[in-house]
Amino acid sequence: MKNVIIKITNNEFDILEHHGFNRYDINGGIYLSFSLNENLKQLIDKEFLLNMKGLFISKEKNIINIYGDIFRTVPLYYITKNNETYIFSDFESIKKYIEIEKNIDPVGFWEYLLFGNGIYNRTIYENVKQFTVAGQLLIENNLLTFDYYWDFSIYENNSYNYQNEKEVINIVQEKLISIFNNELQQKNDHYTLGLSGGMDSRLAFAILKKLNLLDNTKFFTYGYNKNILESLIAQKLLKLEKLSNWSFHKLIHTSYTNALNKFAKFTAASVSFAHSHIYDYLDNQNAKNFISTYYSDAIFGYSTENKKNDTYLDVDYFISLEIYKEFIPQKILTIINDDIRNSLKNYNTDFNYSSINEYKYIIERHTKFHMNLLFIQSQKASNVLTPFANFELFEVFISLPIKYRINKKIIVDIIKNIDYKYINDVEDSSSKKVYFEKTFNNIFKNFDNILILSRKILNIILFNLTRGRLFVFDKNSTEIQAIELIKNYQNDLNNASNFFNLKNLINDSLSNKLKKVPSHGKPIAIRYQLIDLYRLLEENNEKN
């Protein structure tokens, strides 16, 4: 197991556990990380913090500071009880040292249910808080103060505006390959990489080719059926390079059940069992060096928009709040608003983010979902390599003129630059999914989109008529979570709805509504999250 537990008492700290993490005495403190990059040894103070991956502990007189990294590669939580403060990375190993009272934070409940995690430093428990990205916990005489130590202030690099696109692409490509090489060559061995139909894993594939590491890498694709588009595209890429070191990992009922029994209690429902995919694959392998493409969405433009929406009320949290506001007490809505404002307090329209939503995605959603999920996956691999989670790379991509990040244009151009066949001869699964289209007219621009839309509509009709018993094969879907939910977890969903109704966290009307499984969309994720929360808390029904 990979974990960290630190105990602080009377202005002294004790590292109780750091399994899987190396300890480095550096910069007048202690750095806990999977490895120490040579470049990091040359950095001090804030530059060290911005470039590290792990956590850093410093002590000066009666002040102890704990710093998490800017990517949140290690999820950290903290609790104070009987004048002792514990900082820990998971909710299972901490049980050896302290009992966490399962008092539900009603605000945390609604944030977890609607957004998948707590906002800012809130968790599902009243007495437990979590680190944000770039989080700093200061402890002085048993008094705790938490805040960001960096505001993610990246500004546009105007020099790019005076260069043609090819020059910009070449500059960024060289930087990307150099950083990738630096991360991977620390482990001169064999690698494992998930290969999908999208651009991020294709970019990693292209870079591995550039570094002559394709033959050293085992590839996999996951999904509910081997004939899905993600799988077909992966096989096309491999065929271009005459590679056969690939396998398809089929997601079945036990893939989700195994995750349900582990994720909720390990993360305190911070990651849903609906996202078992890579964990399930790694659980059946002996992966030495797993290359993760996580954090690529944050820097390559997943949430980049054409037009800035910089008012606080444009934050997409409010879409969900608007839908469910009739069920949420006004007092809780007010506190959620405060949490949102607190999480975004450092945002400045002069920063080079396309919108406040892109900023929010980077500092909140991506790190609390993908990077948290990655930490769970890391429990099943000897080493996890995260080349895209790199401050230098982050700075380069976010400082680019925004036009380069829209629709991930820059990485498509880099892939073409390395090998044009990876783009010209192989389609992109993400562009074939109708729900990625921005306007009604765009959906009907080509016949493929009409077929995709027709199949989705047919499956929605069949789902509602047969409650998931009939389904037309959809090659554009990676998972069929609505069917999985209604076939195998309806009882869990009913029990969860009743449980939180009895806890007076949801009323009768919402409880009945949540028992009905929708055919598609975010409401499915909300129901999975409800089951996670129930499984986390049900064991303490008698106590509570």
Coordinates of C-alpha atoms in Angstrom, one line a residue:
M1 CA 0.0 0.0 0.0
K2 CA 1.1 3.6 -0.7
N3 CA 0.1 5.9 2.0
V4 CA 1.3 8.8 4.3
I5 CA 0.3 9.4 7.9
I6 CA 1.8 12.3 9.9
K7 CA 1.0 13.1 13.6
I8 CA 1.5 16.5 15.1
T9 CA 1.6 17.0 18.9
N10 CA 2.9 19.9 21.0
N11 CA 4.6 21.6 18.0
E12 CA 6.4 18.4 17.0
F13 CA 5.7 16.1 14.0
D14 CA 6.2 12.4 13.6
I15 CA 5.9 10.6 10.2
L16 CA 4.1 7.5 11.3
E17 CA 3.9 5.9 7.8
H18 CA 5.2 6.7 4.3
H19 CA 4.8 3.3 2.5
G20 CA 5.7 3.6 -1.1
F21 CA 7.1 7.1 -0.6
N22 CA 10.8 7.9 -0.4
R23 CA 12.0 10.4 2.2
Y24 CA 14.4 13.2 1.1
D25 CA 15.9 15.7 3.5
I26 CA 16.1 18.8 1.3
N27 CA 15.5 22.6 1.5
G28 CA 15.6 22.5 5.3
G29 CA 12.6 20.2 5.4
I30 CA 11.4 16.7 4.5
Y31 CA 10.1 15.8 1.1
L32 CA 8.0 12.7 0.7
S33 CA 7.6 11.5 -2.9
F34 CA 7.9 8.5 -5.2
S35 CA 11.1 9.9 -6.6
L36 CA 13.4 12.9 -6.5
N37 CA 13.9 14.5 -9.9
E38 CA 17.4 15.8 -10.6
N39 CA 16.1 19.2 -11.6
L40 CA 14.2 19.5 -8.4
K41 CA 17.4 19.3 -6.4
Q42 CA 18.5 22.7 -7.8
L43 CA 15.3 24.5 -6.7
I44 CA 14.5 26.2 -3.4
D45 CA 11.6 27.9 -1.7
K46 CA 8.5 28.5 -3.8
E47 CA 10.1 27.2 -7.0
F48 CA 10.6 23.9 -5.2
L49 CA 7.0 23.7 -4.1
L50 CA 5.7 24.5 -7.6
N51 CA 7.7 21.7 -9.2
M52 CA 7.4 19.0 -6.6
K53 CA 5.1 15.9 -6.7
G54 CA 4.3 14.8 -3.2
L55 CA 4.3 16.7 0.1
F56 CA 6.8 18.8 1.9
I57 CA 7.1 19.3 5.7
S58 CA 9.0 22.2 7.3
K59 CA 9.5 23.3 10.9
E60 CA 10.8 26.6 12.2
K61 CA 10.6 27.3 15.9
N62 CA 7.0 26.5 16.9
I63 CA 5.5 26.6 13.4
I64 CA 5.0 23.5 11.3
N65 CA 4.0 23.8 7.6
I66 CA 2.7 20.9 5.5
Y67 CA 2.5 21.6 1.7
G68 CA 0.7 19.5 -0.9
D69 CA 1.7 19.8 -4.5
I70 CA -0.1 21.9 -7.1
F71 CA -1.4 18.7 -8.9
R72 CA -2.7 17.0 -5.7
T73 CA -0.9 13.8 -6.7
V74 CA -1.3 12.8 -3.1
P75 CA -4.7 13.4 -1.7
L76 CA -4.3 14.7 1.9
Y77 CA -6.8 15.1 4.7
Y78 CA -6.4 16.4 8.2
I79 CA -8.2 16.0 11.5
T80 CA -7.6 17.3 15.0
K81 CA -8.6 15.4 18.1
N82 CA -7.5 15.6 21.7
N83 CA -4.8 18.2 20.8
E84 CA -3.3 15.8 18.2
T85 CA -3.5 16.6 14.4
Y86 CA -3.2 13.8 11.9
I87 CA -2.5 14.4 8.2
F88 CA -3.2 11.3 6.1
S89 CA -3.7 10.1 2.5
D90 CA -6.5 7.6 2.9
F91 CA -9.3 6.6 5.3
E92 CA -8.3 3.0 5.7
S93 CA -4.8 3.1 7.1
I94 CA -5.5 6.0 9.5
K95 CA -7.9 3.7 11.4
K96 CA -4.9 2.2 13.2
Y97 CA -4.2 5.5 14.9
I98 CA -7.5 7.4 15.4
E99 CA -11.2 6.7 15.1
I100 CA -12.9 9.1 12.8
E101 CA -16.4 9.9 13.9
K102 CA -18.8 9.5 11.0
N103 CA -20.7 12.7 11.6
I104 CA -22.1 13.7 8.2
D105 CA -21.5 17.3 7.2
P106 CA -24.9 18.2 5.5
V107 CA -23.1 20.7 3.3
G108 CA -20.5 18.1 2.4
F109 CA -23.2 15.7 1.6
W110 CA -24.8 18.0 -1.0
E111 CA -21.4 18.9 -2.5
Y112 CA -20.4 15.2 -2.8
L113 CA -23.8 14.3 -4.3
L114 CA -23.9 17.0 -6.9
F115 CA -20.2 17.6 -7.7
G116 CA -18.5 14.3 -6.8
N117 CA -16.4 15.9 -4.0
G118 CA -16.3 18.6 -1.4
I119 CA -15.5 22.2 -2.6
Y120 CA -12.3 23.9 -1.2
N121 CA -11.3 21.9 1.9
R122 CA -14.7 20.4 2.9
T123 CA -15.3 16.6 3.1
I124 CA -18.3 14.4 3.9
Y125 CA -17.3 14.5 7.6
E126 CA -17.8 17.4 9.9
N127 CA -14.4 17.0 11.6
V128 CA -12.2 16.1 8.6
K129 CA -10.9 18.6 6.1
Q130 CA -9.0 18.0 2.9
F131 CA -6.1 19.7 1.1
T132 CA -6.8 21.6 -2.1
V133 CA -4.2 21.9 -4.9
A134 CA -1.3 24.0 -3.7
G135 CA -2.6 23.6 -0.2
Q136 CA -0.7 24.8 2.9
L137 CA -1.5 23.7 6.4
L138 CA 0.1 25.8 9.1
I139 CA 0.1 24.5 12.7
E140 CA 1.2 26.8 15.5
N141 CA 0.5 25.9 19.2
N142 CA -2.3 23.5 18.1
L143 CA -4.0 26.2 16.0
L144 CA -4.5 25.3 12.3
T145 CA -4.6 27.7 9.4
F146 CA -5.3 26.4 5.9
D147 CA -5.0 28.2 2.5
Y148 CA -3.5 28.1 -1.0
Y149 CA 0.2 28.9 -1.2
W150 CA -0.1 29.7 -5.0
D151 CA -2.9 31.3 -7.0
F152 CA -2.2 29.6 -10.4
S153 CA -1.3 32.9 -11.9
I154 CA -0.2 32.2 -15.4
Y155 CA -0.3 35.0 -18.0
E156 CA -0.2 34.9 -21.7
N157 CA 3.3 34.7 -23.2
N158 CA 3.0 37.5 -25.8
S159 CA 6.1 36.3 -27.7
Y160 CA 4.1 33.5 -29.2
N161 CA 2.0 36.0 -31.0
Y162 CA 5.0 37.1 -33.0
Q163 CA 5.8 33.6 -34.2
N164 CA 4.0 31.5 -36.9
E165 CA 2.1 28.5 -35.8
K166 CA 4.7 26.0 -37.0
E167 CA 7.4 27.6 -34.8
V168 CA 5.1 27.6 -31.8
I169 CA 4.3 23.9 -32.4
N170 CA 8.0 23.0 -32.7
I171 CA 8.9 24.8 -29.5
V172 CA 6.1 23.2 -27.5
Q173 CA 6.8 19.8 -28.9
E174 CA 10.5 19.9 -27.9
K175 CA 9.5 20.9 -24.4
L176 CA 6.9 18.2 -24.2
I177 CA 9.3 15.4 -25.4
S178 CA 12.1 16.6 -23.1
I179 CA 9.8 16.5 -20.0
F180 CA 8.3 13.2 -21.0
N181 CA 11.8 11.7 -21.5
N182 CA 13.0 13.1 -18.2
E183 CA 10.1 11.4 -16.3
L184 CA 10.3 8.1 -18.1
Q185 CA 14.1 7.6 -18.2
Q186 CA 14.1 7.5 -14.4
K187 CA 12.7 4.0 -14.9
N188 CA 14.7 2.3 -17.6
D189 CA 12.4 -0.6 -17.9
H190 CA 9.1 -1.7 -19.4
Y191 CA 6.0 0.5 -19.3
T192 CA 2.2 0.2 -19.4
L193 CA -0.1 2.7 -21.1
G194 CA -3.8 2.9 -21.6
L195 CA -4.7 3.6 -25.2
S196 CA -8.1 5.0 -26.1
G197 CA -9.6 6.7 -29.2
G198 CA -8.9 10.2 -28.0
M199 CA -6.0 12.6 -28.4
D200 CA -4.2 12.5 -25.1
S201 CA -3.2 8.8 -25.1
R202 CA -2.4 9.2 -28.8
L203 CA 0.0 12.0 -28.0
A204 CA 1.6 9.8 -25.4
F205 CA 1.9 7.0 -28.0
A206 CA 3.5 9.5 -30.5
I207 CA 6.0 10.6 -27.9
L208 CA 6.9 7.0 -27.0
K209 CA 7.6 6.5 -30.7
K210 CA 9.9 9.5 -30.7
L211 CA 11.7 8.1 -27.7
N212 CA 11.9 4.6 -29.3
L213 CA 10.0 3.1 -26.4
L214 CA 7.0 1.6 -28.2
D215 CA 8.5 -1.9 -28.1
N216 CA 9.1 -1.5 -24.4
T217 CA 5.5 -0.7 -23.7
K218 CA 2.4 -2.8 -23.1
F219 CA -0.9 -1.2 -24.2
F220 CA -4.4 -1.8 -23.1
T221 CA -7.9 -0.5 -23.8
Y222 CA -10.9 -1.0 -21.5
G223 CA -14.6 -1.1 -22.2
Y224 CA -17.8 -3.1 -22.2
N225 CA -17.2 -4.7 -25.6
K226 CA -14.1 -5.4 -27.6
N227 CA -15.7 -3.9 -30.7
I228 CA -16.2 -0.4 -29.3
L229 CA -14.6 2.4 -31.3
E230 CA -12.0 3.1 -28.6
S231 CA -10.7 -0.5 -29.1
L232 CA -10.8 -0.3 -32.9
I233 CA -8.9 2.9 -33.0
A234 CA -6.2 1.6 -30.5
Q235 CA -5.7 -1.4 -32.8
K236 CA -5.4 0.8 -35.8
L237 CA -2.6 2.8 -34.1
L238 CA -0.8 -0.3 -33.2
K239 CA -1.1 -1.7 -36.7
L240 CA 0.5 1.4 -38.1
E241 CA 3.6 0.5 -36.1
K242 CA 3.3 -3.3 -36.5
L243 CA 2.9 -3.8 -32.8
S244 CA 1.0 -6.6 -31.1
N245 CA 1.7 -5.8 -27.4
W246 CA -1.9 -4.9 -26.7
S247 CA -4.9 -6.3 -24.8
F248 CA -8.5 -5.5 -24.3
H249 CA -9.8 -5.3 -20.7
K250 CA -13.5 -6.1 -20.6
L251 CA -15.5 -4.4 -17.8
I252 CA -17.9 -6.8 -16.2
H253 CA -20.1 -6.7 -13.1
T254 CA -17.4 -7.7 -10.7
S255 CA -15.2 -4.8 -12.0
Y256 CA -17.7 -2.4 -10.4
T257 CA -18.5 -4.5 -7.4
N258 CA -14.8 -4.9 -6.4
A259 CA -14.4 -1.1 -6.7
L260 CA -17.5 -0.5 -4.6
N261 CA -16.1 -2.5 -1.8
K262 CA -12.8 -0.5 -1.8
F263 CA -13.2 3.0 -3.3
A264 CA -15.8 4.4 -0.8
K265 CA -13.9 3.4 2.3
F266 CA -10.5 4.2 1.0
T267 CA -11.4 7.7 -0.3
A268 CA -14.5 8.5 2.0
A269 CA -16.6 8.5 -1.2
S270 CA -14.3 11.0 -3.0
V271 CA -14.2 8.7 -6.0
S272 CA -17.1 6.7 -7.3
F273 CA -17.0 3.0 -8.0
A274 CA -18.4 3.9 -11.4
H275 CA -14.8 4.7 -12.4
S276 CA -13.3 1.3 -11.7
H277 CA -11.8 0.8 -15.2
I278 CA -8.0 1.3 -15.0
Y279 CA -8.0 0.1 -11.4
D280 CA -9.7 -3.1 -12.4
Y281 CA -7.2 -3.6 -15.2
L282 CA -4.1 -3.0 -13.0
D283 CA -5.6 -5.3 -10.3
N284 CA -5.1 -8.2 -12.7
Q285 CA -1.7 -7.2 -13.9
N286 CA 1.8 -6.9 -12.5
A287 CA 2.5 -3.4 -13.9
K288 CA 5.9 -2.1 -13.1
N289 CA 5.8 1.4 -14.6
F290 CA 2.3 2.6 -15.4
I291 CA 2.2 5.8 -17.5
S292 CA -0.8 7.9 -16.6
T293 CA -2.1 10.5 -19.0
Y294 CA -4.0 12.3 -16.2
Y295 CA -3.6 16.0 -16.0
S296 CA -3.5 16.2 -19.8
D297 CA -7.1 17.5 -19.8
A298 CA -6.2 20.3 -17.5
I299 CA -3.4 21.7 -19.7
F300 CA -4.4 20.7 -23.2
G301 CA -7.8 22.4 -23.4
Y302 CA -10.6 20.0 -22.3
S303 CA -12.4 22.9 -20.6
T304 CA -11.1 25.8 -22.8
E305 CA -13.9 27.9 -24.2
N306 CA -14.1 30.3 -27.1
K307 CA -15.4 33.2 -25.0
K308 CA -14.6 34.3 -21.5
N309 CA -17.4 34.1 -18.9
D310 CA -15.8 35.7 -16.0
T311 CA -18.6 36.5 -13.6
Y312 CA -18.9 34.4 -10.5
L313 CA -22.4 33.3 -11.5
D314 CA -21.1 31.7 -14.7
V315 CA -19.5 28.9 -12.7
D316 CA -21.1 25.7 -13.8
Y317 CA -21.7 24.6 -10.2
F318 CA -24.8 26.7 -10.4
I319 CA -26.3 24.5 -13.1
S320 CA -26.7 21.6 -10.7
L321 CA -27.7 23.8 -7.8
E322 CA -30.5 25.3 -9.9
I323 CA -31.8 21.9 -10.8
Y324 CA -31.9 20.7 -7.2
K325 CA -32.4 24.0 -5.3
E326 CA -36.0 23.1 -4.3
F327 CA -34.6 20.1 -2.3
I328 CA -31.7 22.0 -0.6
P329 CA -32.3 24.1 2.5
Q330 CA -31.4 27.8 2.0
K331 CA -28.8 27.7 4.8
I332 CA -26.9 24.9 3.0
L333 CA -27.2 26.7 -0.3
T334 CA -25.6 29.8 1.3
I335 CA -22.7 27.8 2.7
I336 CA -22.1 26.1 -0.7
N337 CA -22.0 29.5 -2.3
D338 CA -19.4 30.5 0.3
D339 CA -17.3 27.4 -0.5
I340 CA -17.4 28.2 -4.2
R341 CA -16.3 31.7 -3.6
N342 CA -13.5 30.5 -1.3
S343 CA -12.2 28.0 -3.9
L344 CA -12.2 30.7 -6.6
K345 CA -11.0 33.7 -4.5
N346 CA -7.7 33.9 -6.3
Y347 CA -9.1 34.0 -9.8
N348 CA -8.1 37.0 -11.8
T349 CA -9.4 37.8 -15.3
D350 CA -5.9 38.8 -16.3
F351 CA -4.8 35.2 -15.9
N352 CA -4.6 33.3 -19.2
Y353 CA -7.6 31.0 -18.6
S354 CA -10.4 31.1 -21.2
S355 CA -13.0 31.4 -18.4
I356 CA -13.6 31.0 -14.7
N357 CA -14.9 27.5 -15.5
E358 CA -11.5 26.5 -17.0
Y359 CA -9.8 27.8 -13.8
K360 CA -12.3 25.9 -11.7
Y361 CA -11.8 22.7 -13.6
I362 CA -8.0 22.9 -13.1
I363 CA -7.9 23.7 -9.4
E364 CA -11.0 21.8 -8.3
R365 CA -12.7 19.2 -10.5
H366 CA -9.7 17.6 -12.4
T367 CA -7.5 17.3 -9.4
K368 CA -10.1 16.0 -6.9
F369 CA -11.4 13.5 -9.5
H370 CA -8.7 12.3 -11.8
M371 CA -5.7 12.8 -9.5
N372 CA -7.6 11.2 -6.6
L373 CA -8.5 8.3 -8.9
L374 CA -4.9 8.0 -9.9
F375 CA -3.8 7.6 -6.3
I376 CA -6.2 4.6 -6.0
Q377 CA -4.8 3.2 -9.2
S378 CA -1.3 3.6 -7.9
Q379 CA -2.0 1.1 -5.2
K380 CA -2.0 -1.6 -8.0
A381 CA 1.2 -0.6 -9.8
S382 CA 4.8 -0.6 -8.7
N383 CA 5.5 2.9 -10.1
V384 CA 3.2 5.5 -11.5
L385 CA 4.6 8.0 -14.0
T386 CA 2.8 11.3 -14.5
P387 CA 4.6 13.2 -17.3
F388 CA 1.7 15.5 -18.0
A389 CA 1.6 16.7 -14.4
N390 CA 4.6 18.9 -14.6
F391 CA 4.8 22.6 -13.6
E392 CA 7.1 23.6 -16.5
L393 CA 4.6 22.0 -19.0
F394 CA 1.7 23.6 -17.2
E395 CA 3.3 27.0 -17.5
V396 CA 4.0 26.5 -21.2
F397 CA 0.6 25.4 -22.2
I398 CA -1.5 27.8 -20.1
S399 CA 0.7 30.7 -21.3
L400 CA -0.1 29.9 -25.0
P401 CA -2.6 32.1 -26.7
I402 CA -6.0 30.5 -25.9
K403 CA -6.6 29.7 -29.6
Y404 CA -4.0 26.9 -29.4
R405 CA -5.9 25.1 -26.6
I406 CA -9.5 25.3 -28.0
N407 CA -10.5 21.8 -29.1
K408 CA -7.0 20.6 -28.1
K409 CA -5.7 22.1 -31.3
I410 CA -2.1 22.2 -30.2
I411 CA -1.8 18.5 -29.4
V412 CA -3.4 17.5 -32.6
D413 CA -0.8 19.6 -34.4
I414 CA 2.0 18.1 -32.4
I415 CA 0.8 14.5 -33.1
K416 CA 0.7 15.4 -36.9
N417 CA 4.2 16.8 -36.6
I418 CA 5.5 13.5 -35.1
D419 CA 3.6 11.3 -37.5
Y420 CA 0.8 12.6 -39.7
K421 CA -0.7 9.1 -40.1
Y422 CA -1.8 9.1 -36.4
I423 CA -4.3 11.8 -37.4
N424 CA -4.9 11.4 -41.1
D425 CA -5.3 7.6 -41.1
V426 CA -7.0 7.1 -37.7
E427 CA -10.2 8.8 -36.6
D428 CA -10.9 10.5 -33.2
S429 CA -13.5 8.8 -31.1
S430 CA -14.2 12.0 -29.1
S431 CA -15.2 13.9 -32.2
K432 CA -17.6 11.1 -33.2
K433 CA -19.6 11.5 -30.0
V434 CA -22.7 13.6 -30.7
Y435 CA -22.7 15.2 -27.2
F436 CA -19.4 16.9 -27.9
E437 CA -21.1 18.9 -30.7
K438 CA -21.9 22.5 -29.6
T439 CA -24.8 23.2 -31.8
F440 CA -27.9 21.4 -33.2
N441 CA -26.7 22.1 -36.8
N442 CA -23.3 20.6 -36.2
I443 CA -24.8 17.3 -35.2
F444 CA -26.2 16.9 -38.7
K445 CA -23.2 17.9 -40.7
N446 CA -22.4 14.3 -41.6
F447 CA -24.1 11.0 -41.9
D448 CA -22.0 9.4 -39.1
N449 CA -23.3 11.9 -36.6
I450 CA -26.9 11.1 -37.7
L451 CA -26.3 7.4 -37.1
I452 CA -24.8 8.0 -33.7
L453 CA -27.6 10.2 -32.6
S454 CA -30.2 7.7 -34.0
R455 CA -28.6 4.8 -32.1
K456 CA -28.5 6.8 -28.9
I457 CA -32.2 7.8 -29.2
L458 CA -33.2 4.2 -29.9
N459 CA -31.3 3.0 -26.8
I460 CA -32.9 5.6 -24.6
I461 CA -36.3 4.5 -25.8
L462 CA -35.4 0.8 -25.3
F463 CA -34.0 1.6 -21.8
N464 CA -37.2 3.3 -20.7
L465 CA -39.5 0.6 -22.2
T466 CA -37.5 -2.5 -21.0
R467 CA -35.6 -1.0 -18.0
G468 CA -32.3 -2.0 -19.5
R469 CA -33.1 -5.5 -20.6
L470 CA -32.8 -4.6 -24.3
F471 CA -29.9 -2.7 -25.7
V472 CA -28.5 -2.0 -29.2
F473 CA -24.7 -2.3 -29.4
D474 CA -23.3 1.2 -29.4
K475 CA -19.6 1.3 -30.5
N476 CA -19.3 5.0 -29.4
S477 CA -19.9 4.1 -25.7
T478 CA -17.0 2.9 -23.6
E479 CA -19.3 1.8 -20.7
I480 CA -23.0 1.2 -20.3
Q481 CA -23.4 2.5 -16.7
A482 CA -27.1 3.1 -16.7
I483 CA -27.7 -0.6 -17.6
E484 CA -25.1 -1.7 -15.0
L485 CA -26.9 0.5 -12.4
I486 CA -30.4 -0.7 -13.0
K487 CA -29.5 -4.4 -13.4
N488 CA -27.2 -4.8 -10.5
Y489 CA -27.5 -1.9 -8.0
Q490 CA -31.2 -1.0 -7.9
N491 CA -31.4 -2.4 -4.4
D492 CA -28.4 -0.4 -3.2
L493 CA -29.9 2.7 -4.8
N494 CA -33.2 2.1 -3.0
N495 CA -31.5 1.5 0.3
A496 CA -29.3 4.6 -0.1
S497 CA -32.3 6.8 -0.9
N498 CA -34.1 5.5 2.2
F499 CA -31.1 5.9 4.4
F500 CA -30.5 9.5 3.6
N501 CA -34.2 10.2 3.8
L502 CA -34.2 8.9 7.4
K503 CA -31.1 11.1 8.1
N504 CA -33.3 14.0 6.9
L505 CA -30.7 14.9 4.3
I506 CA -33.2 14.4 1.4
N507 CA -37.0 14.6 1.6
D508 CA -39.5 12.0 0.5
S509 CA -39.9 13.6 -2.9
L510 CA -36.2 13.5 -3.8
S511 CA -35.8 10.0 -2.3
N512 CA -38.4 8.6 -4.6
K513 CA -36.9 10.5 -7.5
L514 CA -33.4 9.2 -6.9
K515 CA -34.7 5.6 -6.9
K516 CA -35.5 5.9 -10.6
V517 CA -32.6 5.2 -12.8
P518 CA -32.3 7.6 -15.8
S519 CA -31.1 6.4 -19.2
H520 CA -28.2 8.8 -19.6
G521 CA -26.4 11.9 -18.4
K522 CA -25.2 13.4 -15.1
P523 CA -28.1 12.0 -13.1
I524 CA -26.6 8.6 -13.5
A525 CA -23.4 9.8 -11.8
I526 CA -25.4 11.3 -9.0
R527 CA -27.0 7.9 -8.2
Y528 CA -23.6 6.1 -8.3
Q529 CA -22.4 8.8 -5.8
L530 CA -25.4 8.2 -3.6
I531 CA -24.6 4.5 -3.4
D532 CA -20.9 5.3 -2.6
L533 CA -22.0 7.6 0.3
Y534 CA -24.4 5.0 1.6
R535 CA -21.8 2.2 1.5
L536 CA -19.4 4.5 3.3
L537 CA -21.8 5.3 6.1
E538 CA -24.1 2.3 6.4
E539 CA -21.8 0.4 8.7
N540 CA -22.4 3.0 11.4
N541 CA -26.1 3.1 11.2
E542 CA -26.5 1.8 14.8
K543 CA -24.0 4.3 16.2
N544 CA -25.6 7.2 14.4

